[in-house]
Each structure stands twice: as C-alpha cells, then as structure tokens.
PDB file of C-alpha atoms in Angstrom:
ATOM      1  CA  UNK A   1      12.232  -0.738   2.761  1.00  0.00           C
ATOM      2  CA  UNK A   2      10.021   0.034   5.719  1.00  0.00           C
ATOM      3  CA  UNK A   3       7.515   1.856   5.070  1.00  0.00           C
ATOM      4  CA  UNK A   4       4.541   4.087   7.363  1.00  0.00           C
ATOM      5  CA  UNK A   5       2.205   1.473   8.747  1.00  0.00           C
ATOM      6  CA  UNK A   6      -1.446   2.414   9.972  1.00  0.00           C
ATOM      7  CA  UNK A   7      -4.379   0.416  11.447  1.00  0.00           C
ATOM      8  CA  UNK A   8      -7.162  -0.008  11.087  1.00  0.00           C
ATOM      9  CA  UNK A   9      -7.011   0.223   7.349  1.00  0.00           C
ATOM     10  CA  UNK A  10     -10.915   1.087   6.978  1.00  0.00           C
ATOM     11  CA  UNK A  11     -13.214   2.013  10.093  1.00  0.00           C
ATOM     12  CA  UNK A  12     -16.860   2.704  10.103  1.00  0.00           C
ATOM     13  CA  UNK A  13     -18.483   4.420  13.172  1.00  0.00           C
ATOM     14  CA  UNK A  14     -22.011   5.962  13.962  1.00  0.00           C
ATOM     15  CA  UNK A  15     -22.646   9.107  14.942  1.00  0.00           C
ATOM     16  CA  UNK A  16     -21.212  10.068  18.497  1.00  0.00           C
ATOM     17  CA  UNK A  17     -18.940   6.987  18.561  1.00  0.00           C
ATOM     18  CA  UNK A  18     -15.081   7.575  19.435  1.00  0.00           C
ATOM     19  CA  UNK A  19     -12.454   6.240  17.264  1.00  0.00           C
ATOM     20  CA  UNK A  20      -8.783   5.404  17.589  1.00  0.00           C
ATOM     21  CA  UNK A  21      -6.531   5.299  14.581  1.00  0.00           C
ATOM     22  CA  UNK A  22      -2.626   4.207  14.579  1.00  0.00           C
ATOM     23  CA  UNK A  23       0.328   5.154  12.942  1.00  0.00           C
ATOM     24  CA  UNK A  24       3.884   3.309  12.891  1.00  0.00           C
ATOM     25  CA  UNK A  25       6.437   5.684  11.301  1.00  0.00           C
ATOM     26  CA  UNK A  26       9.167   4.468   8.841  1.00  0.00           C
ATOM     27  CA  UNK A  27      11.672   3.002  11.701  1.00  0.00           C
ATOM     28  CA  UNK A  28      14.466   5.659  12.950  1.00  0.00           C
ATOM     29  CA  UNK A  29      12.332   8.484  12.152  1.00  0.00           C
ATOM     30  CA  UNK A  30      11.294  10.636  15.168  1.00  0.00           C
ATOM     31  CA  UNK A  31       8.638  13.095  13.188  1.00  0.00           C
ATOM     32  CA  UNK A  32       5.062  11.775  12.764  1.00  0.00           C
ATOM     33  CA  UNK A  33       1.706  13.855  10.805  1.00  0.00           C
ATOM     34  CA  UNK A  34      -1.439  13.580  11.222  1.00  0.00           C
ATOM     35  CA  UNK A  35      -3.651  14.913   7.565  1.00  0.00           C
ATOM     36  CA  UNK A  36      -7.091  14.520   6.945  1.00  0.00           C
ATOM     37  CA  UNK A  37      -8.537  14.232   2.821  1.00  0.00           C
ATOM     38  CA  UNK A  38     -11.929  14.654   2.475  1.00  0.00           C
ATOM     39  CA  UNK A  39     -13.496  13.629  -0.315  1.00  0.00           C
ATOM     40  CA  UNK A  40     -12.370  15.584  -3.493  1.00  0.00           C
ATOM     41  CA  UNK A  41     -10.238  17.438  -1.432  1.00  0.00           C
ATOM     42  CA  UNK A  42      -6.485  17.951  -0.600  1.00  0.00           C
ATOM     43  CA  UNK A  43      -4.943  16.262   2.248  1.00  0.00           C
ATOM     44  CA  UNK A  44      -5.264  19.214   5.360  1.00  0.00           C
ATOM     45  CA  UNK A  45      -2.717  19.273   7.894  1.00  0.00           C
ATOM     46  CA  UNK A  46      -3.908  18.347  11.597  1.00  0.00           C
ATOM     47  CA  UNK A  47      -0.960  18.165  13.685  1.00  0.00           C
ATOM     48  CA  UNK A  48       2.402  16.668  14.312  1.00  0.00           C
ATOM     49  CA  UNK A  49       4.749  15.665  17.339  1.00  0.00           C
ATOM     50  CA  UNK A  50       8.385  15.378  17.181  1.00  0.00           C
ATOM     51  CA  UNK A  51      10.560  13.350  19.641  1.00  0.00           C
ATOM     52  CA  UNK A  52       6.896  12.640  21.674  1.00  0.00           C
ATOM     53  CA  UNK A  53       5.765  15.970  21.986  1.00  0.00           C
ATOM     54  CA  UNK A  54       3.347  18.287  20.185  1.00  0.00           C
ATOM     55  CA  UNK A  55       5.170  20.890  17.580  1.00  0.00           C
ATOM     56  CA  UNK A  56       2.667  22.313  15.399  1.00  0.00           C
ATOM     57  CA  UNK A  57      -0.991  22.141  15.690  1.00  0.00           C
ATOM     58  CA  UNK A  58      -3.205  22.835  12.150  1.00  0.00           C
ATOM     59  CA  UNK A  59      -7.083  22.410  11.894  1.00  0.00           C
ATOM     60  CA  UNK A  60      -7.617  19.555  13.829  1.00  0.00           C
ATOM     61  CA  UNK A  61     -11.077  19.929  16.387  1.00  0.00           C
ATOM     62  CA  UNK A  62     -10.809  19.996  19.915  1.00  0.00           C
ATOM     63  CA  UNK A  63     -12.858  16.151  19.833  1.00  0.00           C
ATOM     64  CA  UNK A  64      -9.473  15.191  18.036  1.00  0.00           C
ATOM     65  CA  UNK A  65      -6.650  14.458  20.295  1.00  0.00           C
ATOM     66  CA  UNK A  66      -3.274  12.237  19.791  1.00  0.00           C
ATOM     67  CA  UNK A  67       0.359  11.559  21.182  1.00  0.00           C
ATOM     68  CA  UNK A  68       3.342  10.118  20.206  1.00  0.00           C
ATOM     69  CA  UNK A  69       4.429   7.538  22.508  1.00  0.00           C
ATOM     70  CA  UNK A  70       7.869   6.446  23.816  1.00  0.00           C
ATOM     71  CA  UNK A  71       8.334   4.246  20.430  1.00  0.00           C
ATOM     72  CA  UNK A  72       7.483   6.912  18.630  1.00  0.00           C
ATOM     73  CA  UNK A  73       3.984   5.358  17.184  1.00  0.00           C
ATOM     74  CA  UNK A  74       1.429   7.447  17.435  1.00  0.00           C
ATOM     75  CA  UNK A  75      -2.067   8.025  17.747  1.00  0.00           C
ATOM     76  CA  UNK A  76      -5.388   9.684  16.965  1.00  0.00           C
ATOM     77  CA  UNK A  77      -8.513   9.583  19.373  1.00  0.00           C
ATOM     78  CA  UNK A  78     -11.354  10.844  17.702  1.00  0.00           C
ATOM     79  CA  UNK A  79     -14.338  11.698  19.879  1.00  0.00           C
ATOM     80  CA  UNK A  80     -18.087  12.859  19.330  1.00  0.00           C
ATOM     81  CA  UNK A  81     -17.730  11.631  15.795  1.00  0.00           C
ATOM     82  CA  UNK A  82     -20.077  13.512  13.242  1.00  0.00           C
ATOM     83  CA  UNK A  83     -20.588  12.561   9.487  1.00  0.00           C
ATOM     84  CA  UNK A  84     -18.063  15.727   8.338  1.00  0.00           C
ATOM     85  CA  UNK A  85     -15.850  13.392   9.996  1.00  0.00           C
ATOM     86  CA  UNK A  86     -15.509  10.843   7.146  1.00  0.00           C
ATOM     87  CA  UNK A  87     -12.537  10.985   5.423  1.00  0.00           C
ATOM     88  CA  UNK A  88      -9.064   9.238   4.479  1.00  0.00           C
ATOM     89  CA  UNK A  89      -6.449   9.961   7.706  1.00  0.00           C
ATOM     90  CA  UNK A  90      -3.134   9.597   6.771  1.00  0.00           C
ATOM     91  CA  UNK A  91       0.105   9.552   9.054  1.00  0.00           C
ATOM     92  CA  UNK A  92       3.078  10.785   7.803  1.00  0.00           C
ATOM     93  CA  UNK A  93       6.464  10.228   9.165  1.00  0.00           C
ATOM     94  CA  UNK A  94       9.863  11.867   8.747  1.00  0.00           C
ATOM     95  CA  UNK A  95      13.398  12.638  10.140  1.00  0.00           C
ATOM     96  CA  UNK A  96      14.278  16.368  10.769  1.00  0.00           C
ATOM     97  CA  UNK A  97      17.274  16.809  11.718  1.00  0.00           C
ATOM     98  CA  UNK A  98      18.903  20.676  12.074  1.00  0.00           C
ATOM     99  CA  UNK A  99      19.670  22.318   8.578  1.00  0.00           C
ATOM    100  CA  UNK A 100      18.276  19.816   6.446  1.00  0.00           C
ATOM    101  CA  UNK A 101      15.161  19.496   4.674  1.00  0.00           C
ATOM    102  CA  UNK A 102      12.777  16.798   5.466  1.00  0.00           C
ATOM    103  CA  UNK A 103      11.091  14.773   3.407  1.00  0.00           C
ATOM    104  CA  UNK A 104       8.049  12.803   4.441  1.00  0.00           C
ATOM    105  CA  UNK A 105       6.586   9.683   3.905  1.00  0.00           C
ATOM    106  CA  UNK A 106       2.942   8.524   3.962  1.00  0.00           C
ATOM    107  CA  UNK A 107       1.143   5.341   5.167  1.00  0.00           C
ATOM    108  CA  UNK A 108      -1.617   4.374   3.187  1.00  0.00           C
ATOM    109  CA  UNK A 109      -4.023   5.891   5.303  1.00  0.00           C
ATOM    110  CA  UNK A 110      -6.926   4.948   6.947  1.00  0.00           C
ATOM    111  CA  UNK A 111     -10.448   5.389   5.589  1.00  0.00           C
ATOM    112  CA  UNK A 112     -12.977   6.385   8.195  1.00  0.00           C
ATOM    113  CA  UNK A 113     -16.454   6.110   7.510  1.00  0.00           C
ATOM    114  CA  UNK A 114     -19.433   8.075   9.745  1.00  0.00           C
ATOM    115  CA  UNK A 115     -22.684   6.859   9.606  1.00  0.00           C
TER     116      UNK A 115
ATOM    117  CA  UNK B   1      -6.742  33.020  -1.653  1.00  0.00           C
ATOM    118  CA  UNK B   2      -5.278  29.628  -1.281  1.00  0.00           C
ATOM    119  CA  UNK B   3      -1.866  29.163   0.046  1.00  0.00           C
ATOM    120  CA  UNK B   4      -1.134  26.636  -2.724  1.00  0.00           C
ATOM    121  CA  UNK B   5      -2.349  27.078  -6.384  1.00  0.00           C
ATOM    122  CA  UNK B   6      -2.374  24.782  -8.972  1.00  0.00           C
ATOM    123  CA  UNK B   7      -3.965  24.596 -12.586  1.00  0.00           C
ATOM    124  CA  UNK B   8      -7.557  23.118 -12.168  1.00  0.00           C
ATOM    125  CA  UNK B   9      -6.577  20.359 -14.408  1.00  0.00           C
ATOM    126  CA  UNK B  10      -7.827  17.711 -16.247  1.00  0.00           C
ATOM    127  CA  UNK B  11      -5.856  17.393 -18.137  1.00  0.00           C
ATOM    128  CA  UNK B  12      -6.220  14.738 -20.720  1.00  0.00           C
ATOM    129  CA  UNK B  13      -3.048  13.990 -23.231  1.00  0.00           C
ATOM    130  CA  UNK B  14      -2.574  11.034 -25.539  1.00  0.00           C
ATOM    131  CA  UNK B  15       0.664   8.621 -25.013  1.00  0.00           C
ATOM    132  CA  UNK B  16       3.575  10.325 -25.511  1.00  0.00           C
ATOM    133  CA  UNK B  17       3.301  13.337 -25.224  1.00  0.00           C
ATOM    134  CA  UNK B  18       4.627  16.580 -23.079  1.00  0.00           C
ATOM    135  CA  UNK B  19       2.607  17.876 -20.208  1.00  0.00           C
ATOM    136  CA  UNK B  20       3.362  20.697 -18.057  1.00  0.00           C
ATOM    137  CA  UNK B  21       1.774  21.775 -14.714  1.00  0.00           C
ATOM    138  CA  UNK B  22       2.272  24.777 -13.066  1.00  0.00           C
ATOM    139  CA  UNK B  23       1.554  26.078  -9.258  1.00  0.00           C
ATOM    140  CA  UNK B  24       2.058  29.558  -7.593  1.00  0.00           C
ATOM    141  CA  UNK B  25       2.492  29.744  -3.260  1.00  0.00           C
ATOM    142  CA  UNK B  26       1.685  32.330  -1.049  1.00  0.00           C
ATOM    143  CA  UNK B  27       4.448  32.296   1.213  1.00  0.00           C
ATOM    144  CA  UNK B  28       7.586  33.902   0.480  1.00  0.00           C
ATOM    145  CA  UNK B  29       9.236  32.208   3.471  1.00  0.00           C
ATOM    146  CA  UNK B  30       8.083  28.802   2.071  1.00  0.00           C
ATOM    147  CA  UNK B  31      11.384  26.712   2.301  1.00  0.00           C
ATOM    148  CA  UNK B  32      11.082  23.291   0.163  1.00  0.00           C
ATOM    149  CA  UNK B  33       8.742  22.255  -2.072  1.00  0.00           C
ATOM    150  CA  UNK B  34       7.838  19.320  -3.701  1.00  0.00           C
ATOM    151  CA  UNK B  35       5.792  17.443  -6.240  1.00  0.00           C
ATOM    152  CA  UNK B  36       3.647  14.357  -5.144  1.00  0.00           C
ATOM    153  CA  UNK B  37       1.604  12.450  -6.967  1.00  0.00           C
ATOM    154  CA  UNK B  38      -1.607  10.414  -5.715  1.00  0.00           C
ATOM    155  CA  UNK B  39      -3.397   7.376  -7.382  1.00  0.00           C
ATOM    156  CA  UNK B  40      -7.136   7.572  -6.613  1.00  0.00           C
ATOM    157  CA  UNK B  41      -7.658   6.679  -2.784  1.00  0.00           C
ATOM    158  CA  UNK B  42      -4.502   5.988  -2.526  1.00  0.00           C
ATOM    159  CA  UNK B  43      -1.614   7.859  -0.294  1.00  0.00           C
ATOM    160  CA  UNK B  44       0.431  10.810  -1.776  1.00  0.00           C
ATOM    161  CA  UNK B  45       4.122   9.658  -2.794  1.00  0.00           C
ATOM    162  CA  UNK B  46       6.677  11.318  -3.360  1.00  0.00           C
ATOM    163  CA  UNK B  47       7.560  12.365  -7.098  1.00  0.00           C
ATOM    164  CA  UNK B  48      10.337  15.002  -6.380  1.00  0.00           C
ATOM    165  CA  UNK B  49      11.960  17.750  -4.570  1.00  0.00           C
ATOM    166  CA  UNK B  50      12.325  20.969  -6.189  1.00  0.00           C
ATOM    167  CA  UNK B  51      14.905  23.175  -6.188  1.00  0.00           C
ATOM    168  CA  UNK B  52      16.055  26.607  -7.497  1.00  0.00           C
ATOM    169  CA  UNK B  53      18.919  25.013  -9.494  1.00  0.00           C
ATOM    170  CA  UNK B  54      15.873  22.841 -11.195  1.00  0.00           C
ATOM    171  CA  UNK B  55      15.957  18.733 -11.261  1.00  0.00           C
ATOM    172  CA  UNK B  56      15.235  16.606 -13.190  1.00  0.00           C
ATOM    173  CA  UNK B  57      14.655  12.933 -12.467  1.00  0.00           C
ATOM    174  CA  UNK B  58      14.348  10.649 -15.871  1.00  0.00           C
ATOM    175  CA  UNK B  59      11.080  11.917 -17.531  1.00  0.00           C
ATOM    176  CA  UNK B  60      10.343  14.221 -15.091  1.00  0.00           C
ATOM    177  CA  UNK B  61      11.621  18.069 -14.585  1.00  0.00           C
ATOM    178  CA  UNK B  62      10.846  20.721 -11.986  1.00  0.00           C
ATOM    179  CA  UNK B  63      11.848  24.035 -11.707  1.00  0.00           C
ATOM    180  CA  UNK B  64      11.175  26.639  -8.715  1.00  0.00           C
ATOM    181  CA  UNK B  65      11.525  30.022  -9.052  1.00  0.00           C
ATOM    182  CA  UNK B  66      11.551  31.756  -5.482  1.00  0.00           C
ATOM    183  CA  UNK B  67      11.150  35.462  -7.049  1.00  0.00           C
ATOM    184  CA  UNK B  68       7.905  34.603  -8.742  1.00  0.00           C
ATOM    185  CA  UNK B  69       7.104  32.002  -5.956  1.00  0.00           C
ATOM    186  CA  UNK B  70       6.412  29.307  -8.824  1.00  0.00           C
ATOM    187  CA  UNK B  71       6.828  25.687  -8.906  1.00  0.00           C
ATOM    188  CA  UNK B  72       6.315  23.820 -12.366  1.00  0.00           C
ATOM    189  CA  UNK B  73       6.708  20.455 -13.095  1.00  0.00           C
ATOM    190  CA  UNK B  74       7.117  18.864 -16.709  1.00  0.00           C
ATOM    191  CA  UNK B  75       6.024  15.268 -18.090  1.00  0.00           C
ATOM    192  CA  UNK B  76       8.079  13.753 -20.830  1.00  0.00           C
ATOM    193  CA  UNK B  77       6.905  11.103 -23.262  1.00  0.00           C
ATOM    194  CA  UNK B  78       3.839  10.348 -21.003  1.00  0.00           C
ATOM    195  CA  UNK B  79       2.773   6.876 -20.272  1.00  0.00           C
ATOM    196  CA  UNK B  80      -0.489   5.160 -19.180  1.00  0.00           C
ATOM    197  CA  UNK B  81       1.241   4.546 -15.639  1.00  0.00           C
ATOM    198  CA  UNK B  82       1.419   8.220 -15.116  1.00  0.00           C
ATOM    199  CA  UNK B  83      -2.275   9.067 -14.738  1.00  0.00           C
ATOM    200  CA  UNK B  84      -2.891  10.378 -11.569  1.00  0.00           C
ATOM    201  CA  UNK B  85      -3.343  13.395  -9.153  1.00  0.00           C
ATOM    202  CA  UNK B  86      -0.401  15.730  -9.251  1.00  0.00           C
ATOM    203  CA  UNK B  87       0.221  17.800  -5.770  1.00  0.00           C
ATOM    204  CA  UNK B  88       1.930  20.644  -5.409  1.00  0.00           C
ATOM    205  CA  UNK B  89       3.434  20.794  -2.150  1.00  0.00           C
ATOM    206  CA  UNK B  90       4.796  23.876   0.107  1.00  0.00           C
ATOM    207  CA  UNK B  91       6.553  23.160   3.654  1.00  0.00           C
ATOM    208  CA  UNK B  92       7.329  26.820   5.121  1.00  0.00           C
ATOM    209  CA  UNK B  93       7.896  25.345   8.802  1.00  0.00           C
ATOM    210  CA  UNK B  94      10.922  26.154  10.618  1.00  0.00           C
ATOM    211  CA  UNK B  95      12.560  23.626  13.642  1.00  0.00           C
ATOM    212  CA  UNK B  96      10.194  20.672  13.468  1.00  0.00           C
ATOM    213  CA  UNK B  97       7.559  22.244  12.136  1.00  0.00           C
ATOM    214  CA  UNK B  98       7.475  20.677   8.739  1.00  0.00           C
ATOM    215  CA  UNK B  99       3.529  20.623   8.095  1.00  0.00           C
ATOM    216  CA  UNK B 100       3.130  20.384   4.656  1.00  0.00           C
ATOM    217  CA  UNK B 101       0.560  22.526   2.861  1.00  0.00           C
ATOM    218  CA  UNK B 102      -1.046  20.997  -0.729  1.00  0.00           C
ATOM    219  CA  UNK B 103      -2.236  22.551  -3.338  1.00  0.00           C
ATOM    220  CA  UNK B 104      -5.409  21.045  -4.579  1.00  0.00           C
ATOM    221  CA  UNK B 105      -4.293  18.217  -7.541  1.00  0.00           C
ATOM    222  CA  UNK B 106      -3.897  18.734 -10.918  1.00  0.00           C
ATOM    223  CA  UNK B 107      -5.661  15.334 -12.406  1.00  0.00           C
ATOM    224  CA  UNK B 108      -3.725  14.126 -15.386  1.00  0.00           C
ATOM    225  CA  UNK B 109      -5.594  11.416 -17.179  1.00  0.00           C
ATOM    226  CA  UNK B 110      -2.875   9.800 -20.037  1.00  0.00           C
ATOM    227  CA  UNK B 111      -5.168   8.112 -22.787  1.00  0.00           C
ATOM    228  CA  UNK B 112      -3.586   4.956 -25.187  1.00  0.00           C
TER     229      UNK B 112
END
C-alpha cells in the first residue's frame, strides 16, 4: 500500500539558510501534519491543513510557514534557520471524515541538519 | 505537568517474557488514543488503537480507562523484533483538528 512520501530525505543547511521540505500524503487522504522530533525527544505537533487550508496551528515559529496545495501535498518553508532547528520533520497524513476517528500515518521523515 | 505521561522506561526484559507499560493524560476530553511504536530514527507506526472495551491484537493488549484517564499496553512472550520506543499517544481534537500529542517513549530493549 501507499504509503506518506517526503523529500528530501536528509537536508543540511547553515545558519540563516531557508529550507523547503515535502510531504505526499497516503493517496485519498485530505488531512496532512506537520511534527518536529528533536533529538531525544517526542515528536511535537506544528500544524496541520485539511482540504488545503490551515486547521490547527501547535508550536511551530513564525520563520516556519507551509500549505497544502490543490493535490493535497504539502509543504514546509523554513526560514532564518538556527541550529535549534535540527531535527527529524515528519508529515503525517490522514482521512477525517465526520464521527469517526482518524488514524494517521507517518512518512519517514526528513532529517534536517543546521550547521 | 506533561499532557502525556509515560513510565521513564528502560526497560530491559529477556525473550519471552511479559512487559507492561503504563501512561496517564491530562485531558479528560481526550477522544482516541493510541499506542505507536518507533525504531531508532525511524518514523512512529502505528501499534494500536485503544479503546474502553480493551483490544487486543495477537501479543499485544491495551486497555483505556477514561475515569482514571489511563492507557496501558501489555507485551506477551516478547521477541527480539519488539525492541523499540513505545509512544503513548492522545488526540483530543475535535472537527479536523486531530493533532496528536505523545507522551515521551517508553524504551523497551528485549535481550536473547
């Protein structure tokens, strides 16, 4: 089965760069999730967009932005980057549909190094 | 206090035998909850679902219990393959607001 897809895989930056990571959802879903796992740490949510627009915003900084587009791929732009920035990004993607309980699903992330 | 709590963990067991992990959430309007588990650098995947009625899947049992606002989740005959971070996870979204909030691992180390 289909499952999350996101690019790049592993990213290094310096200090001040801007970066721009991608996430496919699992087709037919229309739900995406942005998280961000430090190191050590648990994932932490940063925000999500269903059916293209923004529905719940968690600790993500003002230098993050993203969208979901018309296919329903999405992405973050990352701006000012500083080394507390470094961390795994994972995209999650799901279905919601009224009176049932989602479950989602998790690309394998991408890796973003700040140097 | 944490939203999610879990035991600190390690925990280290030999093959074979029973493990149990248990986690306590903040929010009483918390409405599903689920167990993940995550290899090392690796994505979190799904383990289970839990539910009041408790489930179990194979080797693998969870209970909630919404009154105590406790989630527990109980290892069978461990394996080798089942070393790994254990998440406890909370969604108490409503509409499309599904964010999930994670406890912080319980690492479960299963030695030959």
């Amino acid at each position: 089965a289909a499952g999350v897809i996101q690019s790049p895989r592993h990213l290094i930056k310096e200090k001040r760069e801007t970066a721009t990571l991608k996430c496919y959802p699992i087709p037919r879903h229309d739900t995406v999730y942005w998280y961000q796992q430090g190191p050590g740490q648990d994932p932490q949510f940063l925000i999500s967009f269903y059916e293209k627009m923004q529905s719940d915003k968690g600790s993500i900084p003002d230098r993050f932005s993203a969208q979901q587009f018309s296919d329903y791929h999405s992405e973050l732009n990352m701006s000012s980057l500083e080394l507390g920035d470094s961390a795994l990004y994972f995209c999650a993607s799901s279905l919601v549909r009224s009176g049932t309980t989602d479950t989602q699903y998790f690309g394998p992330g991408t890796r973003l190094t700040v140097l | 206090r944490k939203e999610v709590e879990q035991d600190p963990g390690p925990f280290n067991v030999p093959e074979g035998a029973t493990v149990a992990f248990n986690c306590t959430y903040s929010n009483s309007a918390s409405q599903s909850f689920f167990w993940y588990r995550q290899d090392c650098r690796k994505e979190p995947k799904l383990l289970m679902s839990v539910y009041s009625s408790g489930n179990e899947d194979g080797r693998f049992t969870a209970q909630l219990n919404r009154a105590s606002q406790y989630i527990s989740l109980l290892i069978r005959d461990s394996k080798l393959s089942d070393s790994a971070t254990y998440l406890c996870v909370v969604n108490w979204g409503g509409g499309s607001n599904y964010k999930l909030t994670f406890g912080k691992g319980t690492l479960l180390t299963v030695n030959p």
